[in-house]
Protein backbone atom coordinates (compact mmCIF):
# COMPACT_ATOMS: atom_id res chain seq x y z
CA UNK A 1 0.00 0.00 0.00
CA UNK A 2 1.27 3.45 -0.92
CA UNK A 3 -0.95 5.12 1.71
CA UNK A 4 -1.60 8.77 0.90
CA UNK A 5 0.22 10.21 -2.10
CA UNK A 6 0.46 13.85 -3.14
CA UNK A 7 1.67 15.51 -6.30
CA UNK A 8 3.62 17.60 -6.92
CA UNK A 9 6.18 17.64 -4.10
CA UNK A 10 7.34 21.17 -4.88
CA UNK A 11 5.83 23.99 -6.93
CA UNK A 12 6.66 27.62 -7.61
CA UNK A 13 3.91 29.85 -9.01
CA UNK A 14 3.64 33.47 -9.96
CA UNK A 15 0.86 35.57 -8.46
CA UNK A 16 -2.35 35.00 -10.37
CA UNK A 17 -1.46 31.59 -11.76
CA UNK A 18 -3.67 28.60 -11.05
CA UNK A 19 -2.83 25.06 -10.14
CA UNK A 20 -4.31 21.86 -8.75
CA UNK A 21 -2.76 19.80 -5.98
CA UNK A 22 -3.54 16.12 -6.32
CA UNK A 23 -4.11 13.64 -3.51
CA UNK A 24 -4.95 9.95 -3.61
CA UNK A 25 -5.30 7.24 -0.97
CA UNK A 26 -5.45 3.48 -1.41
CA UNK A 27 -6.81 2.55 2.03
CA UNK A 28 -10.51 2.74 1.10
CA UNK A 29 -11.02 5.57 3.60
CA UNK A 30 -14.23 7.56 3.61
CA UNK A 31 -12.95 10.91 4.85
CA UNK A 32 -10.27 13.09 3.28
CA UNK A 33 -8.79 16.44 4.32
CA UNK A 34 -6.64 19.30 3.07
CA UNK A 35 -4.49 21.25 5.55
CA UNK A 36 -1.95 23.99 5.27
CA UNK A 37 1.00 24.32 7.64
CA UNK A 38 2.69 27.64 8.28
CA UNK A 39 5.43 28.43 10.81
CA UNK A 40 3.96 29.04 14.27
CA UNK A 41 0.40 28.32 13.09
CA UNK A 42 0.24 24.57 13.36
CA UNK A 43 -2.11 22.80 10.97
CA UNK A 44 -5.12 24.65 9.60
CA UNK A 45 -7.94 22.83 7.86
CA UNK A 46 -8.82 24.18 4.43
CA UNK A 47 -11.53 21.76 3.26
CA UNK A 48 -12.63 18.27 4.07
CA UNK A 49 -14.75 15.56 2.55
CA UNK A 50 -16.59 13.39 5.06
CA UNK A 51 -17.52 10.89 2.37
CA UNK A 52 -17.53 10.52 -1.39
CA UNK A 53 -19.76 13.14 -2.93
CA UNK A 54 -19.57 15.67 -0.08
CA UNK A 55 -17.20 18.52 0.67
CA UNK A 56 -17.23 21.16 3.40
CA UNK A 57 -15.27 24.24 4.31
CA UNK A 58 -12.75 24.18 7.09
CA UNK A 59 -11.08 26.99 8.96
CA UNK A 60 -9.35 28.75 6.02
CA UNK A 61 -11.21 28.00 2.74
CA UNK A 62 -10.89 31.38 1.02
CA UNK A 63 -8.95 31.22 -2.24
CA UNK A 64 -9.33 27.45 -2.60
CA UNK A 65 -11.70 24.96 -4.17
CA UNK A 66 -11.82 21.19 -3.86
CA UNK A 67 -13.14 18.22 -5.77
CA UNK A 68 -13.78 14.76 -4.37
CA UNK A 69 -13.34 13.00 -7.69
CA UNK A 70 -14.09 9.53 -6.33
CA UNK A 71 -13.45 7.67 -3.09
CA UNK A 72 -9.69 7.62 -3.71
CA UNK A 73 -8.98 11.14 -4.91
CA UNK A 74 -9.40 14.60 -3.41
CA UNK A 75 -7.88 17.58 -5.24
CA UNK A 76 -7.25 21.14 -4.09
CA UNK A 77 -7.33 24.00 -6.59
CA UNK A 78 -5.89 27.48 -6.33
CA UNK A 79 -7.68 29.56 -8.95
CA UNK A 80 -5.54 32.70 -8.66
CA UNK A 81 -2.53 32.15 -6.44
CA UNK A 82 -1.44 34.84 -3.97
CA UNK A 83 1.79 35.14 -1.96
CA UNK A 84 -0.26 34.50 1.22
CA UNK A 85 -0.85 30.98 -0.09
CA UNK A 86 2.84 30.14 0.17
CA UNK A 87 2.76 27.19 2.52
CA UNK A 88 3.16 23.46 2.91
CA UNK A 89 -0.03 21.60 2.02
CA UNK A 90 -0.91 18.23 3.47
CA UNK A 91 -3.61 15.83 2.44
CA UNK A 92 -4.92 13.30 4.94
CA UNK A 93 -7.45 10.49 5.04
CA UNK A 94 -9.30 8.68 7.78
CA UNK A 95 -11.60 5.69 8.06
CA UNK A 96 -14.83 6.70 9.74
CA UNK A 97 -16.54 3.33 9.72
CA UNK A 98 -14.45 1.13 11.98
CA UNK A 99 -15.17 2.60 15.37
CA UNK A 100 -13.49 5.03 17.73
CA UNK A 101 -9.87 5.97 17.75
CA UNK A 102 -9.37 6.21 14.03
CA UNK A 103 -6.26 8.16 13.28
CA UNK A 104 -5.55 10.24 10.20
CA UNK A 105 -2.98 9.18 7.62
CA UNK A 106 -1.01 12.02 6.06
CA UNK A 107 0.68 12.45 2.73
CA UNK A 108 4.26 13.76 2.41
CA UNK A 109 3.17 17.31 1.59
CA UNK A 110 3.43 19.79 -1.27
CA UNK A 111 5.72 22.77 -0.73
CA UNK A 112 4.23 25.71 -2.63
CA UNK A 113 5.85 29.08 -3.15
CA UNK A 114 3.93 31.94 -4.74
CA UNK A 115 6.08 34.80 -5.98
CA UNK B 1 -15.94 23.62 20.86
CA UNK B 2 -13.08 21.17 21.20
CA UNK B 3 -9.57 22.48 21.78
CA UNK B 4 -6.06 21.18 22.46
CA UNK B 5 -3.34 23.13 24.23
CA UNK B 6 0.30 22.11 24.02
CA UNK B 7 3.36 23.56 25.67
CA UNK B 8 5.24 26.08 23.60
CA UNK B 9 8.51 25.04 22.04
CA UNK B 10 11.16 24.56 21.14
CA UNK B 11 12.12 22.03 23.77
CA UNK B 12 15.88 21.55 23.72
CA UNK B 13 17.43 18.53 25.45
CA UNK B 14 20.66 16.62 25.55
CA UNK B 15 20.71 13.01 24.41
CA UNK B 16 19.47 10.57 27.10
CA UNK B 17 17.51 13.27 28.94
CA UNK B 18 13.93 12.73 30.11
CA UNK B 19 11.21 14.26 27.96
CA UNK B 20 7.78 15.57 28.88
CA UNK B 21 5.57 17.48 26.48
CA UNK B 22 2.36 18.68 28.12
CA UNK B 23 -1.01 18.45 26.41
CA UNK B 24 -4.40 19.37 27.85
CA UNK B 25 -7.74 19.30 26.10
CA UNK B 26 -11.32 20.49 26.20
CA UNK B 27 -13.95 18.32 24.59
CA UNK B 28 -17.52 17.17 24.95
CA UNK B 29 -18.04 13.55 25.75
CA UNK B 30 -15.18 11.08 25.66
CA UNK B 31 -12.75 11.85 22.87
CA UNK B 32 -9.97 9.68 21.52
CA UNK B 33 -6.51 11.21 22.02
CA UNK B 34 -3.50 11.06 19.75
CA UNK B 35 0.13 12.07 19.47
CA UNK B 36 1.51 12.58 15.99
CA UNK B 37 5.15 13.15 15.05
CA UNK B 38 6.47 15.10 12.09
CA UNK B 39 10.10 14.56 11.13
CA UNK B 40 11.82 17.28 9.08
CA UNK B 41 10.50 17.47 5.55
CA UNK B 42 7.83 14.81 6.08
CA UNK B 43 4.12 14.53 6.80
CA UNK B 44 2.64 13.72 10.17
CA UNK B 45 2.50 10.13 11.32
CA UNK B 46 0.73 8.58 14.28
CA UNK B 47 3.01 8.02 17.25
CA UNK B 48 0.49 6.66 19.76
CA UNK B 49 -3.14 6.91 20.80
CA UNK B 50 -5.59 6.18 23.60
CA UNK B 51 -9.33 5.79 23.26
CA UNK B 52 -10.61 5.78 26.86
CA UNK B 53 -9.77 7.06 30.31
CA UNK B 54 -6.69 5.54 31.98
CA UNK B 55 -5.54 3.94 28.72
CA UNK B 56 -1.82 4.23 28.10
CA UNK B 57 -0.58 4.54 24.55
CA UNK B 58 3.03 3.60 23.85
CA UNK B 59 5.37 3.34 20.88
CA UNK B 60 9.13 3.68 20.24
CA UNK B 61 9.76 4.33 23.96
CA UNK B 62 7.19 7.14 24.11
CA UNK B 63 4.20 6.90 26.45
CA UNK B 64 1.09 8.94 27.21
CA UNK B 65 -1.77 8.24 29.61
CA UNK B 66 -5.35 9.43 29.06
CA UNK B 67 -6.20 11.33 32.26
CA UNK B 68 -9.87 12.26 32.27
CA UNK B 69 -9.76 13.88 35.70
CA UNK B 70 -7.10 16.39 34.58
CA UNK B 71 -8.09 16.37 30.87
CA UNK B 72 -4.48 15.71 29.97
CA UNK B 73 -2.45 13.44 27.67
CA UNK B 74 1.18 14.29 28.37
CA UNK B 75 3.88 12.70 26.21
CA UNK B 76 6.91 11.20 27.97
CA UNK B 77 10.10 9.40 27.06
CA UNK B 78 12.72 8.25 29.50
CA UNK B 79 15.80 8.75 27.32
CA UNK B 80 15.63 10.79 24.14
CA UNK B 81 17.89 10.32 21.12
CA UNK B 82 19.04 12.75 18.44
CA UNK B 83 16.74 10.90 16.04
CA UNK B 84 13.73 11.98 18.14
CA UNK B 85 14.21 15.57 16.98
CA UNK B 86 10.89 16.43 15.36
CA UNK B 87 7.65 18.33 15.86
CA UNK B 88 5.06 16.62 18.08
CA UNK B 89 1.33 17.28 17.76
CA UNK B 90 -1.33 16.39 20.29
CA UNK B 91 -4.79 15.83 18.83
CA UNK B 92 -8.27 14.67 19.76
CA UNK B 93 -11.20 13.19 17.93
CA UNK B 94 -14.71 13.45 19.31
CA UNK B 95 -17.17 10.78 18.36
CA UNK B 96 -19.62 13.02 16.56
CA UNK B 97 -17.18 15.03 14.49
CA UNK B 98 -15.40 14.34 11.21
CA UNK B 99 -12.78 16.93 12.07
CA UNK B 100 -9.96 16.10 14.48
CA UNK B 101 -8.64 18.96 16.60
CA UNK B 102 -4.87 19.55 16.68
CA UNK B 103 -2.62 21.42 19.03
CA UNK B 104 -0.10 23.85 17.53
CA UNK B 105 2.79 21.43 17.77
CA UNK B 106 5.91 21.36 19.94
CA UNK B 107 9.34 21.29 18.37
CA UNK B 108 11.86 18.99 20.07
CA UNK B 109 15.58 19.44 19.45
CA UNK B 110 17.94 16.83 20.89
CA UNK B 111 21.66 17.57 20.97
CA UNK B 112 24.36 14.85 21.08
GROMACS .gro file of C-alpha atoms in nm:
model
  227
    1UNK     CA    1   0.000   0.000   0.000
    2UNK     CA    2   0.127   0.345  -0.092
    3UNK     CA    3  -0.095   0.512   0.171
    4UNK     CA    4  -0.160   0.877   0.090
    5UNK     CA    5   0.022   1.021  -0.210
    6UNK     CA    6   0.046   1.385  -0.314
    7UNK     CA    7   0.167   1.551  -0.630
    8UNK     CA    8   0.362   1.760  -0.692
    9UNK     CA    9   0.618   1.764  -0.410
   10UNK     CA   10   0.734   2.117  -0.488
   11UNK     CA   11   0.583   2.399  -0.693
   12UNK     CA   12   0.666   2.762  -0.761
   13UNK     CA   13   0.391   2.985  -0.901
   14UNK     CA   14   0.364   3.347  -0.996
   15UNK     CA   15   0.086   3.557  -0.846
   16UNK     CA   16  -0.235   3.500  -1.037
   17UNK     CA   17  -0.146   3.159  -1.176
   18UNK     CA   18  -0.367   2.860  -1.105
   19UNK     CA   19  -0.283   2.506  -1.014
   20UNK     CA   20  -0.431   2.186  -0.875
   21UNK     CA   21  -0.276   1.980  -0.598
   22UNK     CA   22  -0.354   1.612  -0.632
   23UNK     CA   23  -0.411   1.364  -0.351
   24UNK     CA   24  -0.495   0.995  -0.361
   25UNK     CA   25  -0.530   0.724  -0.097
   26UNK     CA   26  -0.545   0.348  -0.141
   27UNK     CA   27  -0.681   0.255   0.203
   28UNK     CA   28  -1.051   0.274   0.110
   29UNK     CA   29  -1.102   0.557   0.360
   30UNK     CA   30  -1.423   0.756   0.361
   31UNK     CA   31  -1.295   1.091   0.485
   32UNK     CA   32  -1.027   1.309   0.328
   33UNK     CA   33  -0.879   1.644   0.432
   34UNK     CA   34  -0.664   1.930   0.307
   35UNK     CA   35  -0.449   2.125   0.555
   36UNK     CA   36  -0.195   2.399   0.527
   37UNK     CA   37   0.100   2.432   0.764
   38UNK     CA   38   0.269   2.764   0.828
   39UNK     CA   39   0.543   2.843   1.081
   40UNK     CA   40   0.396   2.904   1.427
   41UNK     CA   41   0.040   2.832   1.309
   42UNK     CA   42   0.024   2.457   1.336
   43UNK     CA   43  -0.211   2.280   1.097
   44UNK     CA   44  -0.512   2.465   0.960
   45UNK     CA   45  -0.794   2.283   0.786
   46UNK     CA   46  -0.882   2.418   0.443
   47UNK     CA   47  -1.153   2.176   0.326
   48UNK     CA   48  -1.263   1.827   0.407
   49UNK     CA   49  -1.475   1.556   0.255
   50UNK     CA   50  -1.659   1.339   0.506
   51UNK     CA   51  -1.752   1.089   0.237
   52UNK     CA   52  -1.753   1.052  -0.139
   53UNK     CA   53  -1.976   1.314  -0.293
   54UNK     CA   54  -1.957   1.567  -0.008
   55UNK     CA   55  -1.720   1.852   0.067
   56UNK     CA   56  -1.723   2.116   0.340
   57UNK     CA   57  -1.527   2.424   0.431
   58UNK     CA   58  -1.275   2.418   0.709
   59UNK     CA   59  -1.108   2.699   0.896
   60UNK     CA   60  -0.935   2.875   0.602
   61UNK     CA   61  -1.121   2.800   0.274
   62UNK     CA   62  -1.089   3.138   0.102
   63UNK     CA   63  -0.895   3.122  -0.224
   64UNK     CA   64  -0.933   2.745  -0.260
   65UNK     CA   65  -1.170   2.496  -0.417
   66UNK     CA   66  -1.182   2.119  -0.386
   67UNK     CA   67  -1.314   1.822  -0.577
   68UNK     CA   68  -1.378   1.476  -0.437
   69UNK     CA   69  -1.334   1.300  -0.769
   70UNK     CA   70  -1.409   0.953  -0.633
   71UNK     CA   71  -1.345   0.767  -0.309
   72UNK     CA   72  -0.969   0.762  -0.371
   73UNK     CA   73  -0.898   1.114  -0.491
   74UNK     CA   74  -0.940   1.460  -0.341
   75UNK     CA   75  -0.788   1.758  -0.524
   76UNK     CA   76  -0.725   2.114  -0.409
   77UNK     CA   77  -0.733   2.400  -0.659
   78UNK     CA   78  -0.589   2.748  -0.633
   79UNK     CA   79  -0.768   2.956  -0.895
   80UNK     CA   80  -0.554   3.270  -0.866
   81UNK     CA   81  -0.253   3.215  -0.644
   82UNK     CA   82  -0.144   3.484  -0.397
   83UNK     CA   83   0.179   3.514  -0.196
   84UNK     CA   84  -0.026   3.450   0.122
   85UNK     CA   85  -0.085   3.098  -0.009
   86UNK     CA   86   0.284   3.014   0.017
   87UNK     CA   87   0.276   2.719   0.252
   88UNK     CA   88   0.316   2.346   0.291
   89UNK     CA   89  -0.003   2.160   0.202
   90UNK     CA   90  -0.091   1.823   0.347
   91UNK     CA   91  -0.361   1.583   0.244
   92UNK     CA   92  -0.492   1.330   0.494
   93UNK     CA   93  -0.745   1.049   0.504
   94UNK     CA   94  -0.930   0.868   0.778
   95UNK     CA   95  -1.160   0.569   0.806
   96UNK     CA   96  -1.483   0.670   0.974
   97UNK     CA   97  -1.654   0.333   0.972
   98UNK     CA   98  -1.445   0.113   1.198
   99UNK     CA   99  -1.517   0.260   1.537
  100UNK     CA  100  -1.349   0.503   1.773
  101UNK     CA  101  -0.987   0.597   1.775
  102UNK     CA  102  -0.937   0.621   1.403
  103UNK     CA  103  -0.626   0.816   1.328
  104UNK     CA  104  -0.555   1.024   1.020
  105UNK     CA  105  -0.298   0.918   0.762
  106UNK     CA  106  -0.101   1.202   0.606
  107UNK     CA  107   0.068   1.245   0.273
  108UNK     CA  108   0.426   1.376   0.241
  109UNK     CA  109   0.317   1.731   0.159
  110UNK     CA  110   0.343   1.979  -0.127
  111UNK     CA  111   0.572   2.277  -0.073
  112UNK     CA  112   0.423   2.571  -0.263
  113UNK     CA  113   0.585   2.908  -0.315
  114UNK     CA  114   0.393   3.194  -0.474
  115UNK     CA  115   0.608   3.480  -0.598
  116UNK     CA  116  -1.594   2.362   2.086
  117UNK     CA  117  -1.308   2.117   2.120
  118UNK     CA  118  -0.957   2.248   2.178
  119UNK     CA  119  -0.606   2.118   2.246
  120UNK     CA  120  -0.334   2.313   2.423
  121UNK     CA  121   0.030   2.211   2.402
  122UNK     CA  122   0.336   2.356   2.567
  123UNK     CA  123   0.524   2.608   2.360
  124UNK     CA  124   0.851   2.504   2.204
  125UNK     CA  125   1.116   2.456   2.114
  126UNK     CA  126   1.212   2.203   2.377
  127UNK     CA  127   1.588   2.155   2.372
  128UNK     CA  128   1.743   1.853   2.545
  129UNK     CA  129   2.066   1.662   2.555
  130UNK     CA  130   2.071   1.301   2.441
  131UNK     CA  131   1.947   1.057   2.710
  132UNK     CA  132   1.751   1.327   2.894
  133UNK     CA  133   1.393   1.273   3.011
  134UNK     CA  134   1.121   1.426   2.796
  135UNK     CA  135   0.778   1.557   2.888
  136UNK     CA  136   0.557   1.748   2.648
  137UNK     CA  137   0.236   1.868   2.812
  138UNK     CA  138  -0.101   1.845   2.641
  139UNK     CA  139  -0.440   1.937   2.785
  140UNK     CA  140  -0.774   1.930   2.610
  141UNK     CA  141  -1.132   2.049   2.620
  142UNK     CA  142  -1.395   1.832   2.459
  143UNK     CA  143  -1.752   1.717   2.495
  144UNK     CA  144  -1.804   1.355   2.575
  145UNK     CA  145  -1.518   1.108   2.566
  146UNK     CA  146  -1.275   1.185   2.287
  147UNK     CA  147  -0.997   0.968   2.152
  148UNK     CA  148  -0.651   1.121   2.202
  149UNK     CA  149  -0.350   1.106   1.975
  150UNK     CA  150   0.013   1.207   1.947
  151UNK     CA  151   0.151   1.258   1.599
  152UNK     CA  152   0.515   1.315   1.505
  153UNK     CA  153   0.647   1.510   1.209
  154UNK     CA  154   1.010   1.456   1.113
  155UNK     CA  155   1.182   1.728   0.908
  156UNK     CA  156   1.050   1.747   0.555
  157UNK     CA  157   0.783   1.481   0.608
  158UNK     CA  158   0.412   1.453   0.680
  159UNK     CA  159   0.264   1.372   1.017
  160UNK     CA  160   0.250   1.013   1.132
  161UNK     CA  161   0.073   0.858   1.428
  162UNK     CA  162   0.301   0.802   1.725
  163UNK     CA  163   0.049   0.666   1.976
  164UNK     CA  164  -0.314   0.691   2.080
  165UNK     CA  165  -0.559   0.618   2.360
  166UNK     CA  166  -0.933   0.579   2.326
  167UNK     CA  167  -1.061   0.578   2.686
  168UNK     CA  168  -0.977   0.706   3.031
  169UNK     CA  169  -0.669   0.554   3.198
  170UNK     CA  170  -0.554   0.394   2.872
  171UNK     CA  171  -0.182   0.423   2.810
  172UNK     CA  172  -0.058   0.454   2.455
  173UNK     CA  173   0.303   0.360   2.385
  174UNK     CA  174   0.537   0.334   2.088
  175UNK     CA  175   0.913   0.368   2.024
  176UNK     CA  176   0.976   0.433   2.396
  177UNK     CA  177   0.719   0.714   2.411
  178UNK     CA  178   0.420   0.690   2.645
  179UNK     CA  179   0.109   0.894   2.721
  180UNK     CA  180  -0.177   0.824   2.961
  181UNK     CA  181  -0.535   0.943   2.906
  182UNK     CA  182  -0.620   1.133   3.226
  183UNK     CA  183  -0.987   1.226   3.227
  184UNK     CA  184  -0.976   1.388   3.570
  185UNK     CA  185  -0.710   1.639   3.458
  186UNK     CA  186  -0.809   1.637   3.087
  187UNK     CA  187  -0.448   1.571   2.997
  188UNK     CA  188  -0.245   1.344   2.767
  189UNK     CA  189   0.118   1.429   2.837
  190UNK     CA  190   0.388   1.270   2.621
  191UNK     CA  191   0.691   1.120   2.797
  192UNK     CA  192   1.010   0.940   2.706
  193UNK     CA  193   1.272   0.825   2.950
  194UNK     CA  194   1.580   0.875   2.732
  195UNK     CA  195   1.563   1.079   2.414
  196UNK     CA  196   1.789   1.032   2.112
  197UNK     CA  197   1.904   1.275   1.844
  198UNK     CA  198   1.674   1.090   1.604
  199UNK     CA  199   1.373   1.198   1.814
  200UNK     CA  200   1.421   1.557   1.698
  201UNK     CA  201   1.089   1.643   1.536
  202UNK     CA  202   0.765   1.833   1.586
  203UNK     CA  203   0.506   1.662   1.808
  204UNK     CA  204   0.133   1.728   1.776
  205UNK     CA  205  -0.133   1.639   2.029
  206UNK     CA  206  -0.479   1.583   1.883
  207UNK     CA  207  -0.827   1.467   1.976
  208UNK     CA  208  -1.120   1.319   1.793
  209UNK     CA  209  -1.471   1.345   1.931
  210UNK     CA  210  -1.717   1.078   1.836
  211UNK     CA  211  -1.962   1.302   1.656
  212UNK     CA  212  -1.718   1.503   1.449
  213UNK     CA  213  -1.540   1.434   1.121
  214UNK     CA  214  -1.278   1.693   1.207
  215UNK     CA  215  -0.996   1.610   1.448
  216UNK     CA  216  -0.864   1.896   1.660
  217UNK     CA  217  -0.487   1.955   1.668
  218UNK     CA  218  -0.262   2.142   1.903
  219UNK     CA  219  -0.010   2.385   1.753
  220UNK     CA  220   0.279   2.143   1.777
  221UNK     CA  221   0.591   2.136   1.994
  222UNK     CA  222   0.934   2.129   1.837
  223UNK     CA  223   1.186   1.899   2.007
  224UNK     CA  224   1.558   1.944   1.945
  225UNK     CA  225   1.794   1.683   2.089
  226UNK     CA  226   2.166   1.757   2.097
  227UNK     CA  227   2.436   1.485   2.108
   0.00000   0.00000   0.00000
